[in-house]
mmCIF file of C-alpha atoms and ligand atoms in Angstrom:
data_model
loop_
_atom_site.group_PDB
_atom_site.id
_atom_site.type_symbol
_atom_site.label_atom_id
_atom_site.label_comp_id
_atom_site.label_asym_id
_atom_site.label_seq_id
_atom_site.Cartn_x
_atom_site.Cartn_y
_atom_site.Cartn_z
ATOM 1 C CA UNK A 50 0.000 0.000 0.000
ATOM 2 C CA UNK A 51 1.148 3.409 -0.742
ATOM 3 C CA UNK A 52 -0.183 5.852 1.825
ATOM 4 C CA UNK A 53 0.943 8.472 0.088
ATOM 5 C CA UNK A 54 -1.695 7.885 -2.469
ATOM 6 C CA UNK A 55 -4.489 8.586 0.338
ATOM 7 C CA UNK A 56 -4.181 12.132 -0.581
ATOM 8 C CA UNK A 57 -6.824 13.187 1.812
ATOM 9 C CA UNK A 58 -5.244 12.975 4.881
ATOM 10 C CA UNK A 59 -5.378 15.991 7.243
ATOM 11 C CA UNK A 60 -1.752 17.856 6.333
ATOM 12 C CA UNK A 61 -1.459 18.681 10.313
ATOM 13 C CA UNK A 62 -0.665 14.626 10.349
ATOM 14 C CA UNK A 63 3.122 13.605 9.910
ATOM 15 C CA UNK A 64 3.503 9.491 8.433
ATOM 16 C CA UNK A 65 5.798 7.566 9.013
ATOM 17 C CA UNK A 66 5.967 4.923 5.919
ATOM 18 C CA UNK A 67 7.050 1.211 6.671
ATOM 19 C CA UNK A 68 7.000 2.385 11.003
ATOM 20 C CA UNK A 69 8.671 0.030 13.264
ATOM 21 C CA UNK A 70 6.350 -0.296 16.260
ATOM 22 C CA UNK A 71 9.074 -1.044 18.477
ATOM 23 C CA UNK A 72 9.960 2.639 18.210
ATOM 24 C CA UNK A 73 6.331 3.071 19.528
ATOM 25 C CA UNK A 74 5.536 0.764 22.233
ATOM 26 C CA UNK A 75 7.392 0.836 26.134
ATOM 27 C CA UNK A 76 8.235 -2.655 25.072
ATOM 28 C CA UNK A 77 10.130 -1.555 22.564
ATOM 29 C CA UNK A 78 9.436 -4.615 20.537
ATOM 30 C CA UNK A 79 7.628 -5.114 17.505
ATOM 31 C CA UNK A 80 7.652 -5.395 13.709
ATOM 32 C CA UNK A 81 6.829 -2.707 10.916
ATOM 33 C CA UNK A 82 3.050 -1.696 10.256
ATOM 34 C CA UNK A 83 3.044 -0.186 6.029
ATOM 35 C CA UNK A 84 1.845 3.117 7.777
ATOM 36 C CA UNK A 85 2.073 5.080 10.893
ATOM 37 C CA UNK A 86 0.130 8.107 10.941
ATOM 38 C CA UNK A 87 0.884 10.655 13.876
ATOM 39 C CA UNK A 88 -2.668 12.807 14.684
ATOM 40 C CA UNK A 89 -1.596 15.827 16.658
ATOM 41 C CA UNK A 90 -5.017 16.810 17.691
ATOM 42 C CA UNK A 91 -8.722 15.092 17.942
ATOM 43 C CA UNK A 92 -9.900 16.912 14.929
ATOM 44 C CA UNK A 93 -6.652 15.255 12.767
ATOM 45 C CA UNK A 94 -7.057 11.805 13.868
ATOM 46 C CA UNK A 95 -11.208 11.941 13.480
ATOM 47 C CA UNK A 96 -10.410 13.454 9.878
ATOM 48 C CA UNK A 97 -7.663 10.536 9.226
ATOM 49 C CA UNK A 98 -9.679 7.724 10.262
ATOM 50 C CA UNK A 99 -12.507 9.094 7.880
ATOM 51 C CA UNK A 100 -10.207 8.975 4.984
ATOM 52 C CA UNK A 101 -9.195 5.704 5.632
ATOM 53 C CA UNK A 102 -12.548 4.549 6.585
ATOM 54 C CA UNK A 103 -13.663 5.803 3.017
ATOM 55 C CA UNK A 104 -10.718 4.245 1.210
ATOM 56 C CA UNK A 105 -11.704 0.547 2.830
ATOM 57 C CA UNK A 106 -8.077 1.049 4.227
ATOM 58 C CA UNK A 107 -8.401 -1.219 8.268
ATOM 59 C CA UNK A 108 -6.592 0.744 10.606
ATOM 60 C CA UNK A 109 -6.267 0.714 14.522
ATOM 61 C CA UNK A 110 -5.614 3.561 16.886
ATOM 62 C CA UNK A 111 -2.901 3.404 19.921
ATOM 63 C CA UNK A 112 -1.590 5.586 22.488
ATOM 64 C CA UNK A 113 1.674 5.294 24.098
ATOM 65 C CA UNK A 114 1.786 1.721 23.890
ATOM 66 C CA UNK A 115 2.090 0.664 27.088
ATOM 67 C CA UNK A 116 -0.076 -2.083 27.042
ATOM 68 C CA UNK A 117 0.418 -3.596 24.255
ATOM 69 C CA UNK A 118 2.588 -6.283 22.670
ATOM 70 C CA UNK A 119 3.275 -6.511 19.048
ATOM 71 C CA UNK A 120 4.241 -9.222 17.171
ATOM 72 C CA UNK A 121 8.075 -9.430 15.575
ATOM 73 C CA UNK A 122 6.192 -10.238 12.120
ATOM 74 C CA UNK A 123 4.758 -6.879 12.627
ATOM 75 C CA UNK A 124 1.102 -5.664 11.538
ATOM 76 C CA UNK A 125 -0.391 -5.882 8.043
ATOM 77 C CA UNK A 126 -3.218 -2.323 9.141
ATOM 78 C CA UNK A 127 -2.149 1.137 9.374
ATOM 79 C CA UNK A 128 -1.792 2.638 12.539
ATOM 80 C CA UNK A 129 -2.738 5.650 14.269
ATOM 81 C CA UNK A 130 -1.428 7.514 16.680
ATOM 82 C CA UNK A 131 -2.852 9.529 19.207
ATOM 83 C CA UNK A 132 -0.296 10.617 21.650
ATOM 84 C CA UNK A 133 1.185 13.991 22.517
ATOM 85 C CA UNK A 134 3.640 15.444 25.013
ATOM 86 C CA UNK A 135 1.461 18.902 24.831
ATOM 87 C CA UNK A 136 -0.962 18.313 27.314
ATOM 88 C CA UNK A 137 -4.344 19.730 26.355
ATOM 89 C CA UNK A 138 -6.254 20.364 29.061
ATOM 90 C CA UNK A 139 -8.820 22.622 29.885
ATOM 91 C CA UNK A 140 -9.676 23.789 33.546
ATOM 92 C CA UNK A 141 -13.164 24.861 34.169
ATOM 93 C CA UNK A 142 -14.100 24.859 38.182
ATOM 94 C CA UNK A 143 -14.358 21.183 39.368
ATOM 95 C CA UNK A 144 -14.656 20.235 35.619
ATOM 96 C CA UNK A 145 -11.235 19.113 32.791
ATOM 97 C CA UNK A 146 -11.993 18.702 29.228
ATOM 98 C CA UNK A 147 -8.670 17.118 28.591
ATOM 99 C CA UNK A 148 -7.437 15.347 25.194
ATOM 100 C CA UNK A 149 -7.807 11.451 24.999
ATOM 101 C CA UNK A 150 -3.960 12.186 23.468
ATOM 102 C CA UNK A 151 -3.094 14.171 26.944
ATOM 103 C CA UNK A 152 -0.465 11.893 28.801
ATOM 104 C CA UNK A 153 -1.868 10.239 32.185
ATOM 105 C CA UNK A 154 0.723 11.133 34.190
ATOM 106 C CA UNK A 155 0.818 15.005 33.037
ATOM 107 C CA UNK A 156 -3.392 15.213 33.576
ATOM 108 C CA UNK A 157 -2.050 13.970 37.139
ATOM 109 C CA UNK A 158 0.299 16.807 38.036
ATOM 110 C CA UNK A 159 -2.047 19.518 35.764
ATOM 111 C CA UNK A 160 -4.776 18.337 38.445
ATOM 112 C CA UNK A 161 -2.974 18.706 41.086
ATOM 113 C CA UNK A 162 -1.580 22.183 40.233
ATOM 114 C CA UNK A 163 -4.938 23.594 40.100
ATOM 115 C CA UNK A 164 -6.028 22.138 43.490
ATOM 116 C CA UNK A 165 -8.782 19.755 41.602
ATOM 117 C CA UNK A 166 -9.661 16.408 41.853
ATOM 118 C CA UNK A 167 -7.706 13.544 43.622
ATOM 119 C CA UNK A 168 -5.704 12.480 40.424
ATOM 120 C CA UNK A 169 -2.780 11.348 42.715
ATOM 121 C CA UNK A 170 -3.346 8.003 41.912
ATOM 122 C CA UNK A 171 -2.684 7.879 38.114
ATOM 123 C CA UNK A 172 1.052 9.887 39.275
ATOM 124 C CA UNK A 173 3.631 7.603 36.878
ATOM 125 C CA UNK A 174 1.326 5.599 35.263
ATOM 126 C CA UNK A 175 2.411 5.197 31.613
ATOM 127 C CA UNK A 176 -0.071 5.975 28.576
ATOM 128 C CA UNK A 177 -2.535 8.508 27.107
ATOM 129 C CA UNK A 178 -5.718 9.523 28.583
ATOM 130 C CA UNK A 179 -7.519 7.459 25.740
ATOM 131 C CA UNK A 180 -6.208 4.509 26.399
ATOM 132 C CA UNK A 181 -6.548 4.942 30.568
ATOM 133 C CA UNK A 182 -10.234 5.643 29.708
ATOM 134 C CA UNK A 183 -10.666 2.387 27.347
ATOM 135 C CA UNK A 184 -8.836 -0.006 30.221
ATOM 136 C CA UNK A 185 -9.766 2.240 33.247
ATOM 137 C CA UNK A 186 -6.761 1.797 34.663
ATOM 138 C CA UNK A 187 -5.766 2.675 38.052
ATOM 139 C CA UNK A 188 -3.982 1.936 40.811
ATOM 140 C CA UNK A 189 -4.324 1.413 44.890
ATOM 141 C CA UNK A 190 -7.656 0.804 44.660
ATOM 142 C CA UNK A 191 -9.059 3.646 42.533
ATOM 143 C CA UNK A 192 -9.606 3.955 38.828
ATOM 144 C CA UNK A 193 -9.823 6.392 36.242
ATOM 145 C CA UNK A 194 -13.623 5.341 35.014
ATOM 146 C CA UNK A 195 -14.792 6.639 38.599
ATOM 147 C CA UNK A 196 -14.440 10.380 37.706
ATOM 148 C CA UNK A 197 -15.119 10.478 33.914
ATOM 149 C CA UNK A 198 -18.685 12.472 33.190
ATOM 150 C CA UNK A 199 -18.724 12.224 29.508
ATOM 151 C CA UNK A 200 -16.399 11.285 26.439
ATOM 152 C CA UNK A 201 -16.188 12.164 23.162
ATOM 153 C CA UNK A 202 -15.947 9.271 21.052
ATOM 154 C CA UNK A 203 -14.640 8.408 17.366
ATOM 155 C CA UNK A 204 -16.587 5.361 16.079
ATOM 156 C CA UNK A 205 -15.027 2.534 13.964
ATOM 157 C CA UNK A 206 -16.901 3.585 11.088
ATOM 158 C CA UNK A 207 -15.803 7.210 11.750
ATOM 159 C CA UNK A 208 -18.088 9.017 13.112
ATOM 160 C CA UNK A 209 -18.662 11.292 16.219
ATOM 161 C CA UNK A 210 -20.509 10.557 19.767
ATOM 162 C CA UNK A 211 -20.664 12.124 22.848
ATOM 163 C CA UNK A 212 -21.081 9.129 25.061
ATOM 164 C CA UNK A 213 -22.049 9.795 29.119
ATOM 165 C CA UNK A 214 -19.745 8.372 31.182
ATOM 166 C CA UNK A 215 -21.770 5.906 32.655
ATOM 167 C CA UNK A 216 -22.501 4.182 29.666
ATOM 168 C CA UNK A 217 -19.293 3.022 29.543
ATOM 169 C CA UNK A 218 -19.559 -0.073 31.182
ATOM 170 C CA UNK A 219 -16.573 0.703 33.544
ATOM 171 C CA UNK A 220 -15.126 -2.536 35.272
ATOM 172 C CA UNK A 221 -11.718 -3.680 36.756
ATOM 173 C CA UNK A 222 -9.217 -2.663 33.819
ATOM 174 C CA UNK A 223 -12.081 -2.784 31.202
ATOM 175 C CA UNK A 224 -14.976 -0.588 29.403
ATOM 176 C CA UNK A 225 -17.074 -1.412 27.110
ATOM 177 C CA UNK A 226 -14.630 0.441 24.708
ATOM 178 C CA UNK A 227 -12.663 -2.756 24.538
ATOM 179 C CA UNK A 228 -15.397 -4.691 22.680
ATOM 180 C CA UNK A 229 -16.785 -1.538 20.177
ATOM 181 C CA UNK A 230 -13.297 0.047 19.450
ATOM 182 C CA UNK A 231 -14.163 3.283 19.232
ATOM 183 C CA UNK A 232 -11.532 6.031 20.236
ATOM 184 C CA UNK A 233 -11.924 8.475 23.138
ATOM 185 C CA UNK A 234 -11.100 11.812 21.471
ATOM 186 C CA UNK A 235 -11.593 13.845 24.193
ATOM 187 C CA UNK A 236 -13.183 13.378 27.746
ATOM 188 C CA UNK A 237 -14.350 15.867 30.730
ATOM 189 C CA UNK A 238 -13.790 14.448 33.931
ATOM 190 C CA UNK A 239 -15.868 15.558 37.027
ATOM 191 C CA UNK A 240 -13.151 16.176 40.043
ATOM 192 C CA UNK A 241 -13.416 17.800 43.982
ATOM 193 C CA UNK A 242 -11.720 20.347 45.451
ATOM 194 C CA UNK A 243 -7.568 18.928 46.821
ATOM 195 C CA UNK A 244 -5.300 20.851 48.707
ATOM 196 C CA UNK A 245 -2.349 21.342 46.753
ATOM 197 C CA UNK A 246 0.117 20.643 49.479
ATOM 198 C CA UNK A 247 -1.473 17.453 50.292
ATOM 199 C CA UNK A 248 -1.844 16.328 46.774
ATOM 200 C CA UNK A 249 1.741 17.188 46.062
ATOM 201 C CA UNK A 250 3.181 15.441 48.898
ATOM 202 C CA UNK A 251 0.771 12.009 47.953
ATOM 203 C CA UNK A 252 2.467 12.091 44.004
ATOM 204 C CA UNK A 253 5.808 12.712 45.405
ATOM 205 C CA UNK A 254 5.089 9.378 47.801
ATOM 206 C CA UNK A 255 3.529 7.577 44.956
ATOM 207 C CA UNK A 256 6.186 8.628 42.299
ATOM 208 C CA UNK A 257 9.082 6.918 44.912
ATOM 209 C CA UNK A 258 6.636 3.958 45.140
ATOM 210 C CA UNK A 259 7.010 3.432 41.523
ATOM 211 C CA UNK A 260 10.404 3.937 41.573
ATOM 212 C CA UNK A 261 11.634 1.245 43.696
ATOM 213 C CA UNK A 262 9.124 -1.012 42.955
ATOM 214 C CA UNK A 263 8.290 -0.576 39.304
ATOM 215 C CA UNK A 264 10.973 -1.114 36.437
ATOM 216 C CA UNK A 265 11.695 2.295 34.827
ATOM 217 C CA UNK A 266 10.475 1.522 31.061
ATOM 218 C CA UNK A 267 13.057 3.564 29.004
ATOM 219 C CA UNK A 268 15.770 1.470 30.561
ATOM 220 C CA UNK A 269 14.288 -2.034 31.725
ATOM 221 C CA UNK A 270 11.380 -1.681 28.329
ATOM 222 C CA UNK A 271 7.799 -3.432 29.898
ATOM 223 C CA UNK A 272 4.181 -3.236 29.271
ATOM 224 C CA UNK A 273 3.616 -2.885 33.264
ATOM 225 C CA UNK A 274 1.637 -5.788 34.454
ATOM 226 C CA UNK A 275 1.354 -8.776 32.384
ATOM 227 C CA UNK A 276 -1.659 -10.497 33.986
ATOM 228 C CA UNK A 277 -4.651 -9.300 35.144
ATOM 229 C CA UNK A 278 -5.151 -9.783 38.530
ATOM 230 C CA UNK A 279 -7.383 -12.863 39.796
ATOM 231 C CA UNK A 280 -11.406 -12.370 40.709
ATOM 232 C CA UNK A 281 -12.020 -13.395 44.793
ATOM 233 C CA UNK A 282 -13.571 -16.514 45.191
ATOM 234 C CA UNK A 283 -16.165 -14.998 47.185
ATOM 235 C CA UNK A 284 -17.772 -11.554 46.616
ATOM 236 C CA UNK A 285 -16.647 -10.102 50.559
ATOM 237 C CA UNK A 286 -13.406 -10.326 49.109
ATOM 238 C CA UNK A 287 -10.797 -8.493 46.967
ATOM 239 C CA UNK A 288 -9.003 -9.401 43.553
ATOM 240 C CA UNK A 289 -5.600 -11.256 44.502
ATOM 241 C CA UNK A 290 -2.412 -10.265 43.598
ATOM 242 C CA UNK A 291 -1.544 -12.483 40.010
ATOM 243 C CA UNK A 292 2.256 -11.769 41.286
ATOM 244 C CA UNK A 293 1.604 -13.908 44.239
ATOM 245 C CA UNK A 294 0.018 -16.939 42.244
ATOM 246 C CA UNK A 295 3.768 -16.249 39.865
ATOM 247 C CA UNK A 296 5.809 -16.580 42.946
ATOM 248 C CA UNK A 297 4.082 -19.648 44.813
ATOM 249 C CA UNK A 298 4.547 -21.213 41.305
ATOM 250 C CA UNK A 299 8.089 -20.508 41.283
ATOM 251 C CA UNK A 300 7.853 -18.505 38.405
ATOM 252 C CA UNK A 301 10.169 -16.103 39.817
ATOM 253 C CA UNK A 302 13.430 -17.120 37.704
ATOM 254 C CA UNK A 303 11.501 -17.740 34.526
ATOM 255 C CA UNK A 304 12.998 -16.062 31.426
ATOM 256 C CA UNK A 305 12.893 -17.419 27.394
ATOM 257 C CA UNK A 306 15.790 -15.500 25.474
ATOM 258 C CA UNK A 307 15.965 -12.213 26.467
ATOM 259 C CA UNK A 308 13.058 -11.723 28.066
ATOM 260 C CA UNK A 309 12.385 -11.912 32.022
ATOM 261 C CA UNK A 310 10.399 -11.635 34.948
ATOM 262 C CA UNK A 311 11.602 -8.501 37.216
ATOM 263 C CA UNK A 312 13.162 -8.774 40.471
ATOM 264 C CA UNK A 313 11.081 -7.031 42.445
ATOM 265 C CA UNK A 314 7.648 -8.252 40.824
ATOM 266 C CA UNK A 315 6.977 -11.254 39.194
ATOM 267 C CA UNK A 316 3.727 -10.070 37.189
ATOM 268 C CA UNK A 317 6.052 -7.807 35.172
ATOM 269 C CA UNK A 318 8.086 -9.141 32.388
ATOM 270 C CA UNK A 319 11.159 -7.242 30.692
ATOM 271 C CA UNK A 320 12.639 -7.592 27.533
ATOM 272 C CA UNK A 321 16.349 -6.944 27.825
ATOM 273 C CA UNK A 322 17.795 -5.711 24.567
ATOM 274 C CA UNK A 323 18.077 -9.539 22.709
ATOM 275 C CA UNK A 324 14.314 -10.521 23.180
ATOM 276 C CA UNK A 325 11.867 -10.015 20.309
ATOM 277 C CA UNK A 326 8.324 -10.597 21.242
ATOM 278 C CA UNK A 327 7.981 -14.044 20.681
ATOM 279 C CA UNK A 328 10.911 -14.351 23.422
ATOM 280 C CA UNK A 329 7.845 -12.325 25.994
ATOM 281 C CA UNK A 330 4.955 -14.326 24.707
ATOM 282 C CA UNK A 331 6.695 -17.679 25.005
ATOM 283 C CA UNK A 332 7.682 -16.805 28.707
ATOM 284 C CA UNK A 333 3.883 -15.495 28.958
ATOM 285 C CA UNK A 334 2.669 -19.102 27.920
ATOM 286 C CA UNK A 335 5.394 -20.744 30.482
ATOM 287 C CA UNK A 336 3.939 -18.458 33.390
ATOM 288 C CA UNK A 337 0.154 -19.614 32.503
ATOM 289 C CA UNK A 338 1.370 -22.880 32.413
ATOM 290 C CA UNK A 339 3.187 -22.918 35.924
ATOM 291 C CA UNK A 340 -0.148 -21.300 37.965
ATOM 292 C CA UNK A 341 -2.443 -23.901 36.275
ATOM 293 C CA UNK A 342 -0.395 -26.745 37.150
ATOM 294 C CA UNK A 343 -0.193 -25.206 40.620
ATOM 295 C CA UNK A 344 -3.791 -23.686 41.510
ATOM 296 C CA UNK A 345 -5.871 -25.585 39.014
ATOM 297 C CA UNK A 346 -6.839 -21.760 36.902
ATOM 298 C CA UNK A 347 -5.703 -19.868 33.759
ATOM 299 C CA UNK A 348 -4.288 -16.210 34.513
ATOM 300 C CA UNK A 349 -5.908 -14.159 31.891
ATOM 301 C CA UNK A 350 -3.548 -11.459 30.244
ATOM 302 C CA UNK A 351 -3.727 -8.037 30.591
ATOM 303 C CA UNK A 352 -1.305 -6.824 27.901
ATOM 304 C CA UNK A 353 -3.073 -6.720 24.358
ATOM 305 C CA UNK A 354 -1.225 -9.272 21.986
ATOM 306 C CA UNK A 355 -0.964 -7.291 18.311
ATOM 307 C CA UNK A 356 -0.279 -9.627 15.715
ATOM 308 C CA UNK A 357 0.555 -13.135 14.996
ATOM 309 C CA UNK A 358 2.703 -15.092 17.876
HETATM 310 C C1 FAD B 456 5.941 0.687 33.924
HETATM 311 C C2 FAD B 456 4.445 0.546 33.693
HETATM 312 C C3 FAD B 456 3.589 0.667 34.779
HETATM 313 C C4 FAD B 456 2.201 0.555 34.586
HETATM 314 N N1 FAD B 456 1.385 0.697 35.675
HETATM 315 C C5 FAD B 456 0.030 0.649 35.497
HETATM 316 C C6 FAD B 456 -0.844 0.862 36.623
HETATM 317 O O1 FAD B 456 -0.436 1.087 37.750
HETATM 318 N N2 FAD B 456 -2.196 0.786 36.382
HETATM 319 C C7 FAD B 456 -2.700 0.563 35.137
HETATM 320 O O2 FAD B 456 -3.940 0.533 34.977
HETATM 321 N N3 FAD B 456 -1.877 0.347 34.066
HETATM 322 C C8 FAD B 456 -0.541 0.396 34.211
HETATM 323 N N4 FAD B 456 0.293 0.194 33.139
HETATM 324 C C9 FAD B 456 -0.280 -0.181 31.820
HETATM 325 C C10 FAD B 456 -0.538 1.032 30.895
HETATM 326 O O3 FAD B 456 0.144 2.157 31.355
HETATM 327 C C11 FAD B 456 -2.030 1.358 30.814
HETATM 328 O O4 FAD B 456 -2.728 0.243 30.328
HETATM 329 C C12 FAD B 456 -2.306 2.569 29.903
HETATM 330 O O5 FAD B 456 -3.577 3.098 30.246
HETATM 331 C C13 FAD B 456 -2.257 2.272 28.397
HETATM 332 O O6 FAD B 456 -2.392 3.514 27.695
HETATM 333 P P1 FAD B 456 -1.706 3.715 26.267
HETATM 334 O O7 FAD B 456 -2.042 5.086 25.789
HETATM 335 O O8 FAD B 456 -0.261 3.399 26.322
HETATM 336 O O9 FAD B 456 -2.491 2.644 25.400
HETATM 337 P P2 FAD B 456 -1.868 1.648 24.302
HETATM 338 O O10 FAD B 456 -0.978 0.678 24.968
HETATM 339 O O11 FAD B 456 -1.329 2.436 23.180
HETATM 340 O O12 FAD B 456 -3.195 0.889 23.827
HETATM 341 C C14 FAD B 456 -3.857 -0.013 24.719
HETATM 342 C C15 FAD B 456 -5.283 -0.231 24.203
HETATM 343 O O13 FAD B 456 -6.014 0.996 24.324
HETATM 344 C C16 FAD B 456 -6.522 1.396 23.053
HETATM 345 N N5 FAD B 456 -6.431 2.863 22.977
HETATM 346 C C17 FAD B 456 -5.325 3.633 22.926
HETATM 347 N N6 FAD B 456 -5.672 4.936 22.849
HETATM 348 C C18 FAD B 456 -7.024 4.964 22.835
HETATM 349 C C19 FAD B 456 -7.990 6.024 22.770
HETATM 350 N N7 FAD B 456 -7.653 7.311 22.642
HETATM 351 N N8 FAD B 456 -9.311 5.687 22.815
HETATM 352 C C20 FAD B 456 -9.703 4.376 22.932
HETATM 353 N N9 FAD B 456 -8.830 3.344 22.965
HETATM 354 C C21 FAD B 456 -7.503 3.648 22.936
HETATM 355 C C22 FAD B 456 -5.623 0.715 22.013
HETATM 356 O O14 FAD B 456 -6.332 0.520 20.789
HETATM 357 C C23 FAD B 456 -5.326 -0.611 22.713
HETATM 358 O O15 FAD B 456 -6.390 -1.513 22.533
HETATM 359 C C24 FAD B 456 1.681 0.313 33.289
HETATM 360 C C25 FAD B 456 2.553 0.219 32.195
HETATM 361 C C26 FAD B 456 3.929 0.342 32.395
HETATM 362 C C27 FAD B 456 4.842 0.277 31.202
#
């Protein structure tokens, strides 16, 4: 495919022809896809999706990719990305009307700065807005889908919805965006009052957390957890740890080529600079393996596979 020939495409986008996505996932694995197509704004991926929509051209959108694992083969769609290090963010009393290309971790501090909402918890998590708002993701106990109000969303087929929040089927690292696809373009989140100092002090505490726990991804390259972790047998209970069902199954000192489970949590695999993907979805398969032969159940994975492995 030339992608050049899709003459439509919004000029504010910048392609990158025959893109390897390890250049484009925290991984930092992956083949080529024939087409990347960098959307700076809402407006330029909406109108880029359109003309690829109308050209019959499949396509799929990502963030930062920091969920995702993509096959060494590579990917035979173009992809889009939405994913900017100029937070866009608008302010408005209790109320942000932030970009779904706005990085998590910046809508934290922005928060914070203006003495609104209790973002603390997303401080350091990896990704864009939009894809935080399709997984809810979260951490220590709270997750993003609690606070969002509405969401404006890019369908498959291209067009434009604003979509309430609570129609978006928020559960434990899932919404109901998984199953439709369609792309969070922008979203207004519905925060409380913070004090500043207190907030600042809780993403300073959280940020060291993450530090000495977490591996950093520029130089140890993950995908964060690889498992999701494991629904309570009974409902008075609370999801257990996947990293403990690793460990009692002496997963600890797995690793396939270059890729392996980190020190200081065994739900998180990293690729040192040898492993190709297969290498991380091999030593996924290994870790299933050891937990059923263990406790009898499949962990399910959280990272999204791309690809063929
Ligand atoms: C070191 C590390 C620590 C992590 N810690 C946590 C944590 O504490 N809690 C947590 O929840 N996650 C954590 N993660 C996982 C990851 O940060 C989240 O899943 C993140 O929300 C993914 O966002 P992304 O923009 O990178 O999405 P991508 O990885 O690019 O894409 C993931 C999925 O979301 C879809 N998507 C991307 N953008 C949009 C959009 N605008 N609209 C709709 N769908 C979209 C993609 O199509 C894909 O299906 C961690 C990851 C790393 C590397």
């Amino acid at each position: 495919m030339d992608i050049n020939e899709l003459v439509s495409l919004p000029a504010q986008t910048s392609i990158v022809p025959n893109a390897l996505l390890r250049d484009y996932t925290t991984f930092q694995l992956g083949g080529a896809c024939p087409a990347l197509i960098d959307c700076p704004d809402a407006d330029a991926l909406a109108s880029a999706a359109q003309c690829l929509v109308a050209e019959g051209v499949e396509f799929m959108v990502i963030g930062q990719g920091s969920n995702l694992l993509v096959s060494d083969k590579g990917l035979d769609l173009v992809v889009l990305r939405y994913c900017t290090e100029d937070p866009a963010a608008e302010f408005d009393g209790l109320r942000v009307r932030v970009s779904g290309s706005t990085l998590f971790d910046d809508l934290a501090r922005l928060a914070i700065e203006q003495g609104v909402g209790d973002l603390s918890f997303c401080s350091g998590i990896p990704g864009t807005v939009g894809g935080a708002i399709a997984g809810n993701a979260g951490a220590f106990g709270r997750q993003i889908g609690d606070v969002v109000e509405s969401v404006d969303l890019l369908a498959p087929d291209g067009s434009r919805h604003e979509v309430q929040g609570a129609e978006l089927g928020f559960e434990y690292r899932s919404s109901v965006l998984k199953q439709t696809g369609a792309v969070v373009l922008n979203a207004v989140l519905k925060l409380e009052t913070c004090d500043i100092e207190t907030m600042t002090a809780e993403r300073e505490r959280i940020m060291e957390l993450r530090r000495t726990k977490h591996p950093n991804w520029r130089a140890s390259p993950c995908a964060g957890s690889v498992f999701r972790n494991v629904e309570p047998t009974s409902a008075a209970d609370r999801r257990q740890a996947a990293g403990w069902f690793l460990e009692e199954a002496g997963a600890k000192n797995f690793h396939v080529g270059g890729a392996r489970l980190f020190e200081k949590h065994a739900n998180i695999i990293v690729a040192d600079p040898e492993a190709t993907a297969q290498d991380v979805f091999a030593l996924t398969e290994k870790m299933i393996a050891a937990v059923r032969e263990r406790f009898g159940f499949e962990l399910e994975r959280e990272i999204k596979l791309l690809g063929e492995f």
